[in-house]
Tab-separated table of C-alpha atoms and ligand atoms in Angstrom:
chain	number	residue	atom	x	y	z
A	1	MET	CA	85.449	85.399	101.974
A	2	GLY	CA	85.899	86.976	98.364
A	3	ASN	CA	89.000	86.390	95.869
A	4	LEU	CA	90.386	89.633	94.886
A	5	LEU	CA	92.539	89.781	91.702
A	6	VAL	CA	95.518	92.217	91.734
A	7	VAL	CA	97.850	93.014	88.488
A	8	GLY	CA	100.758	95.484	89.306
A	9	SER	CA	104.628	95.695	89.685
A	10	VAL	CA	106.628	93.526	91.607
A	11	ALA	CA	109.907	95.331	92.445
A	12	PHE	CA	113.435	96.028	93.767
A	13	ASP	CA	113.340	99.480	95.103
A	14	SER	CA	116.000	101.882	96.060
A	15	VAL	CA	114.860	104.306	98.549
A	16	ARG	CA	116.238	107.602	100.446
A	17	THR	CA	114.515	109.464	102.837
A	18	PRO	CA	115.582	112.035	105.723
A	19	PHE	CA	115.431	109.016	108.039
A	20	GLY	CA	117.939	106.293	106.238
A	21	GLU	CA	118.495	104.486	102.909
A	22	VAL	CA	118.042	101.203	101.205
A	23	SER	CA	118.774	99.538	97.974
A	24	ASN	CA	117.371	96.924	96.217
A	25	VAL	CA	114.880	96.025	98.802
A	26	LEU	CA	111.290	94.254	98.223
A	27	GLY	CA	109.006	96.743	96.683
A	28	GLY	CA	106.274	96.974	93.961
A	29	SER	CA	102.610	98.025	93.497
A	30	ALA	CA	101.272	94.805	93.712
A	31	THR	CA	103.751	93.371	96.318
A	32	TYR	CA	102.636	96.181	99.066
A	33	PHE	CA	98.894	95.787	97.685
A	34	SER	CA	98.521	92.216	97.991
A	35	THR	CA	100.128	92.044	101.328
A	36	SER	CA	97.762	94.476	102.723
A	37	ALA	CA	95.105	93.010	101.253
A	38	SER	CA	95.905	89.345	102.694
A	39	PHE	CA	94.790	90.223	106.005
A	40	PHE	CA	91.170	90.554	105.071
A	41	THR	CA	90.554	88.351	101.710
A	42	ASP	CA	92.078	85.673	99.558
A	43	VAL	CA	94.554	87.607	96.740
A	44	ASN	CA	95.439	86.245	93.636
A	45	LEU	CA	98.259	88.109	92.073
A	46	ILE	CA	99.509	88.793	88.299
A	47	ALA	CA	102.662	90.141	88.082
A	48	VAL	CA	106.356	89.270	86.412
A	49	VAL	CA	109.635	89.165	87.852
A	50	GLY	CA	113.255	88.355	86.732
A	51	GLU	CA	115.611	85.527	87.366
A	52	ASP	CA	117.206	87.703	90.038
A	53	PHE	CA	113.985	87.676	92.230
A	54	PRO	CA	114.958	85.382	95.125
A	55	GLU	CA	113.079	82.588	96.666
A	56	GLU	CA	112.947	84.518	100.050
A	57	HIS	CA	110.557	87.156	98.940
A	58	LEU	CA	108.224	84.219	97.281
A	59	GLU	CA	108.485	82.383	100.708
A	60	PHE	CA	107.050	85.857	102.255
A	61	LEU	CA	104.443	86.318	99.884
A	62	ARG	CA	103.166	82.901	99.980
A	63	SER	CA	103.227	83.019	103.898
A	64	ARG	CA	100.791	85.735	103.188
A	65	GLY	CA	98.578	83.052	101.497
A	66	ILE	CA	98.874	85.231	97.959
A	67	ASN	CA	98.149	82.935	95.267
A	68	LEU	CA	101.275	83.151	93.169
A	69	GLU	CA	100.299	80.895	90.275
A	70	GLY	CA	99.790	84.030	88.129
A	71	LEU	CA	103.323	85.391	88.879
A	72	GLU	CA	105.467	84.869	85.741
A	73	HIS	CA	109.246	84.300	85.838
A	74	ARG	CA	111.180	85.325	82.861
A	75	PRO	CA	114.247	85.633	81.510
A	76	GLY	CA	115.852	89.083	82.538
A	77	LYS	CA	115.816	91.555	85.360
A	78	THR	CA	112.937	92.207	87.675
A	79	PHE	CA	111.852	96.139	87.421
A	80	ARG	CA	113.592	98.395	89.504
A	81	TRP	CA	112.445	101.690	91.022
A	82	LYS	CA	114.785	104.417	92.619
A	83	GLY	CA	113.160	107.497	94.631
A	84	GLU	CA	113.890	109.882	97.078
A	85	TYR	CA	111.612	111.780	99.675
A	86	SER	CA	112.719	115.315	101.223
A	87	TYR	CA	111.653	115.969	104.842
A	88	GLN	CA	107.882	116.875	102.852
A	89	LEU	CA	107.520	113.117	102.916
A	90	ASN	CA	104.302	113.621	100.932
A	91	GLU	CA	105.492	113.281	97.460
A	92	ALA	CA	108.488	110.924	96.052
A	93	GLN	CA	110.771	112.009	93.639
A	94	THR	CA	111.614	109.358	90.719
A	95	LEU	CA	115.324	109.037	90.191
A	96	GLU	CA	115.361	106.119	88.199
A	97	THR	CA	112.717	103.586	86.553
A	98	HIS	CA	113.945	100.635	84.753
A	99	LEU	CA	110.974	98.583	83.529
A	100	ASN	CA	113.129	95.502	82.534
A	101	VAL	CA	111.033	92.284	82.285
A	102	LEU	CA	107.993	94.772	82.770
A	103	GLU	CA	108.528	96.282	79.372
A	104	THR	CA	107.528	93.383	77.280
A	105	PHE	CA	105.100	91.657	79.971
A	106	ARG	CA	101.514	90.498	78.746
A	107	PRO	CA	99.541	88.967	81.383
A	108	LYS	CA	98.480	85.889	81.328
A	109	ILE	CA	95.579	84.851	83.439
A	110	PRO	CA	95.164	81.367	85.239
A	111	ASP	CA	91.751	79.787	84.608
A	112	ARG	CA	91.061	79.897	88.858
A	113	TYR	CA	91.573	83.825	88.284
A	114	THR	CA	89.007	84.831	85.795
A	115	THR	CA	85.902	85.293	88.226
A	116	PRO	CA	87.319	87.392	90.553
A	117	SER	CA	84.831	89.188	93.425
A	118	ALA	CA	86.918	92.321	93.234
A	119	LEU	CA	89.580	93.537	90.676
A	120	PHE	CA	92.667	95.984	91.387
A	121	LEU	CA	94.232	97.680	88.338
A	122	GLY	CA	97.715	98.450	90.289
A	123	ASN	CA	100.159	101.003	89.270
A	124	ILE	CA	101.228	99.637	85.835
A	125	ASP	CA	101.068	100.284	82.195
A	126	PRO	CA	97.332	101.215	81.451
A	127	GLU	CA	97.639	98.957	78.470
A	128	LEU	CA	98.433	96.000	80.860
A	129	GLN	CA	95.692	97.330	82.897
A	130	LEU	CA	93.248	97.126	80.126
A	131	ASP	CA	94.459	93.941	79.033
A	132	VAL	CA	93.643	92.297	82.437
A	133	LEU	CA	90.100	93.910	82.495
A	134	ASN	CA	89.442	92.814	78.976
A	135	LYS	CA	90.250	88.971	79.974
A	136	VAL	CA	88.219	88.217	83.378
A	137	THR	CA	84.463	88.693	84.275
A	138	ARG	CA	83.866	91.971	85.107
A	139	PRO	CA	83.314	91.591	89.253
A	140	SER	CA	80.894	94.524	90.716
A	141	ILE	CA	84.196	96.164	91.765
A	142	VAL	CA	87.026	97.385	89.706
A	143	ALA	CA	89.494	99.855	91.069
A	144	CYS	CA	92.531	101.251	89.701
A	145	ASP	CA	95.645	103.580	90.944
A	146	THR	CA	98.181	105.174	88.428
A	147	MET	CA	101.522	107.317	88.822
A	148	ASN	CA	102.809	110.458	86.842
A	149	PHE	CA	105.022	108.153	85.028
A	150	TRP	CA	101.866	106.810	83.199
A	151	ILE	CA	99.883	110.032	83.434
A	152	GLU	CA	102.682	111.663	81.131
A	153	GLY	CA	103.741	108.809	79.259
A	154	LYS	CA	100.134	106.994	78.631
A	155	ARG	CA	97.416	109.559	79.019
A	156	ASP	CA	94.991	107.689	76.451
A	157	ALA	CA	95.086	104.414	77.661
A	158	LEU	CA	94.930	105.671	80.892
A	159	TRP	CA	91.716	107.501	80.186
A	160	LYS	CA	90.386	104.229	78.587
A	161	VAL	CA	91.176	102.221	81.507
A	162	LEU	CA	89.094	104.963	83.559
A	163	GLU	CA	85.938	104.458	81.463
A	164	SER	CA	85.510	101.193	82.745
A	165	VAL	CA	86.572	101.321	86.488
A	166	ASP	CA	84.073	102.104	89.640
A	167	VAL	CA	87.083	103.482	92.087
A	168	LEU	CA	89.858	105.461	90.902
A	169	VAL	CA	92.528	105.984	93.839
A	170	ILE	CA	95.581	108.031	93.390
A	171	ASN	CA	97.726	110.979	95.311
A	172	ASP	CA	96.830	114.578	95.136
A	173	GLY	CA	99.880	115.520	92.991
A	174	GLU	CA	98.721	112.849	90.327
A	175	ALA	CA	94.840	113.731	90.407
A	176	ARG	CA	96.005	117.350	89.936
A	177	ALA	CA	98.039	116.364	86.652
A	178	LEU	CA	95.284	114.059	85.411
A	179	GLY	CA	92.463	116.487	85.875
A	180	GLU	CA	94.510	119.378	84.632
A	181	ASP	CA	93.419	121.703	87.662
A	182	ALA	CA	94.882	122.784	90.955
A	183	ASN	CA	91.734	122.492	92.824
A	184	LEU	CA	90.925	119.210	93.729
A	185	VAL	CA	87.081	119.437	93.800
A	186	GLN	CA	87.223	120.603	90.191
A	187	VAL	CA	89.539	117.567	89.370
A	188	ALA	CA	87.248	115.492	91.190
A	189	LYS	CA	84.294	116.666	88.918
A	190	ARG	CA	86.493	116.278	85.653
A	191	ILE	CA	87.456	112.745	86.987
A	192	LEU	CA	83.948	111.436	87.859
A	193	SER	CA	82.717	113.060	84.798
A	194	LYS	CA	84.913	110.371	82.498
A	195	GLY	CA	83.845	106.925	84.234
A	196	PRO	CA	84.664	106.428	87.863
A	197	LYS	CA	81.852	106.390	90.375
A	198	THR	CA	84.071	107.094	93.267
A	199	LEU	CA	87.464	108.938	93.465
A	200	ILE	CA	89.717	108.620	96.431
A	201	ILE	CA	92.651	111.089	96.573
A	202	LYS	CA	95.422	110.254	98.917
A	203	ARG	CA	96.812	113.321	100.700
A	204	GLY	CA	99.889	111.817	102.271
A	205	GLU	CA	100.052	112.652	106.176
A	206	TYR	CA	96.889	114.884	105.497
A	207	GLY	CA	94.961	111.686	104.944
A	208	VAL	CA	92.257	110.851	102.009
A	209	LEU	CA	89.261	112.283	100.420
A	210	MET	CA	86.530	110.421	98.750
A	211	PHE	CA	84.754	112.105	96.282
A	212	HIS	CA	81.522	110.439	94.662
A	213	GLN	CA	77.674	111.265	93.498
A	214	ASP	CA	76.441	111.687	96.963
A	215	GLY	CA	78.941	113.840	98.643
A	216	ILE	CA	82.638	113.792	100.075
A	217	PHE	CA	83.937	112.000	102.781
A	218	GLY	CA	87.330	112.695	104.580
A	219	ALA	CA	89.618	110.643	106.916
A	220	PRO	CA	92.720	111.819	108.523
A	221	ALA	CA	95.910	110.072	108.569
A	222	TYR	CA	96.815	108.327	111.868
A	223	PRO	CA	99.072	110.848	113.703
A	224	LEU	CA	102.086	108.627	114.109
A	225	GLU	CA	105.325	109.130	116.312
A	226	THR	CA	107.742	107.413	113.506
A	227	VAL	CA	107.576	107.765	109.882
A	228	LYS	CA	110.368	106.415	107.919
A	229	ASP	CA	109.593	105.614	104.397
A	230	PRO	CA	105.996	106.536	102.715
A	231	THR	CA	106.850	104.100	99.966
A	232	GLY	CA	103.900	101.826	99.422
A	233	ALA	CA	101.635	103.759	101.564
A	234	GLY	CA	99.203	104.398	98.700
A	235	ASP	CA	99.284	100.565	97.634
A	236	THR	CA	99.162	99.445	101.038
A	237	PHE	CA	95.891	101.865	101.707
A	238	ALA	CA	94.388	100.315	98.486
A	239	GLY	CA	95.001	96.781	99.770
A	240	GLY	CA	93.458	97.260	103.264
A	241	PHE	CA	90.652	99.283	101.318
A	242	MET	CA	89.926	96.550	98.303
A	243	GLY	CA	91.019	93.675	100.846
A	244	TYR	CA	87.901	94.738	103.137
A	245	LEU	CA	85.112	95.555	100.351
A	246	SER	CA	86.216	91.815	98.550
A	247	ALA	CA	85.735	90.232	102.148
A	248	SER	CA	82.610	92.147	103.210
A	249	GLY	CA	80.974	92.333	99.615
A	250	ASN	CA	79.240	95.908	100.908
A	251	TYR	CA	79.745	98.703	98.173
A	252	SER	CA	77.329	101.100	99.963
A	253	GLU	CA	78.244	104.307	101.309
A	254	VAL	CA	78.906	102.864	104.887
A	255	GLY	CA	81.100	100.293	103.504
A	256	LEU	CA	83.274	102.548	101.491
A	257	ARG	CA	83.695	104.826	104.573
A	258	GLN	CA	84.636	101.538	106.542
A	259	ALA	CA	86.838	100.441	103.863
A	260	ILE	CA	88.955	103.859	103.826
A	261	ILE	CA	89.357	103.539	107.217
A	262	PHE	CA	90.902	100.025	107.151
A	263	GLY	CA	92.895	100.931	104.304
A	264	SER	CA	94.287	104.099	106.569
A	265	VAL	CA	94.941	101.793	109.020
A	266	MET	CA	97.072	99.560	106.908
A	267	ALA	CA	98.989	102.429	105.649
A	268	SER	CA	99.674	103.827	108.934
A	269	PHE	CA	101.748	101.053	109.768
A	270	ASN	CA	103.490	100.332	106.393
A	271	VAL	CA	105.091	104.046	106.848
A	272	GLU	CA	106.712	103.275	110.090
A	273	GLU	CA	109.307	101.166	108.430
A	274	PHE	CA	111.325	100.841	105.350
A	275	SER	CA	110.319	98.337	102.435
A	276	LEU	CA	107.463	95.790	103.917
A	277	ASP	CA	109.322	95.399	106.924
A	278	ARG	CA	106.721	96.589	108.962
A	279	LEU	CA	104.061	94.710	107.355
A	280	LYS	CA	106.076	91.497	107.769
A	281	ARG	CA	105.508	91.258	111.353
A	282	LEU	CA	102.296	93.045	111.350
A	283	THR	CA	99.170	91.075	113.204
A	284	ARG	CA	95.672	91.115	113.144
A	285	GLU	CA	95.622	92.189	116.810
A	286	GLU	CA	97.575	95.438	115.959
A	287	ILE	CA	95.366	96.183	113.063
A	288	ASP	CA	92.040	95.928	115.198
A	289	SER	CA	93.377	97.879	118.036
A	290	ARG	CA	94.669	100.545	115.493
A	291	TYR	CA	91.121	100.861	113.978
A	292	GLN	CA	89.428	101.236	117.183
A	293	SER	CA	92.307	104.203	118.035
A	294	PHE	CA	90.879	105.713	114.350
A	295	LYS	CA	87.616	105.396	115.480
A	296	LYS	CA	88.371	107.448	118.659
A	297	LEU	CA	90.564	109.904	116.706
A	298	THR	CA	87.609	110.471	114.297
A	299	HIS	CA	84.330	110.623	116.245
A	300	PHE	CA	82.592	113.459	117.707
A	301	GLU	CA	79.198	113.944	118.780
A	302	ALA	CA	76.929	116.252	116.905
A	303	LEU	CA	75.593	118.862	119.691
A	304	SER	CA	72.995	120.511	117.030
B	20	AMP	P1	103.403	104.215	96.241
B	20	AMP	O1	104.454	104.769	97.026
B	20	AMP	O2	102.267	103.627	97.032
B	20	AMP	O3	102.695	105.012	95.135
B	20	AMP	O4	103.961	103.165	95.490
B	20	AMP	C1	105.344	102.731	95.394
B	20	AMP	C2	105.750	101.550	94.433
B	20	AMP	O5	105.671	101.947	93.237
B	20	AMP	C3	107.371	101.247	94.650
B	20	AMP	O6	107.308	100.123	95.518
B	20	AMP	C4	107.795	101.004	93.311
B	20	AMP	O7	108.442	99.723	93.021
B	20	AMP	C5	106.472	101.203	92.356
B	20	AMP	N1	106.482	102.006	90.843
B	20	AMP	C6	107.400	102.980	90.937
B	20	AMP	N2	107.015	103.681	89.892
B	20	AMP	C7	106.415	102.433	88.872
B	20	AMP	C8	105.787	102.563	87.832
B	20	AMP	N3	106.276	103.517	86.747
B	20	AMP	N4	105.225	101.307	87.467
B	20	AMP	C9	104.887	100.399	88.331
B	20	AMP	N5	105.153	100.615	89.565
B	20	AMP	C10	105.792	101.310	89.870
């Protein structure tokens, strides 16, 4: 089993979708990511929370075996995000972002975290992503996520991060904003010329596209009867993807494709309920069973 290091946000989210509304529930890029990855590999978390972060949430993360030595507790309030989705659930509209303790956060890396087998720079200030990257022994795979907030606010720092990562995982709207083109193939060309060897574009209910030197791979999203809240789908996808890669150590084309399917399986569970409610009671058996359904969904025999 590998050890996967993640830096990102731990948050209180308030979310409205056409199917319900929740306030100040557990969220954050690193929370979704590490919970999802913990089904596959050992996870070391780097993040910050304020004095208002309850023991109950810490207990949950510990119960998933996530190492919290790098979760800093600081005076002040935990990061808060408020967003809403229309019936077109693919993209959140951010209503409020309160960085709070994230504003002055400088990641400290515990000694046992410094030689990760895989690193995920979750959605957080690109300067913090760079800081973490510079403080650890570079593993053979480094992946990164971001969002419009940082693409608009810290573009130069973000491009600097991208020079040093192997895989960028972002959604289609963000990819278009970053690549400054409406056409995703052109966007991929531009981004791949800047550093990352692989670009994974998440397209919500339309699935994902993986672009790299040797070609393009596409996977659909699993067709679900119930979708309540897409928040964290991207991070949950990335957690399954990186968790699987960290455990297998197989970064070949075949390995990456397999990891994409595990990421898609994890994301498909997450969107069924609000916050991390579905992930909290998810079992390994359910993951394996949906993986088998995914295999059937995407399989075809070539007749010629
Ligand atoms: P996703 O839906 O996978 O793109 O990620 C949703 C998570 O990102 C939410 O749980 C938020 O708490 C978190 N988030 C939203 N905005 C930011 C931001 N500017 N920096 C870090 N995390 C954020």
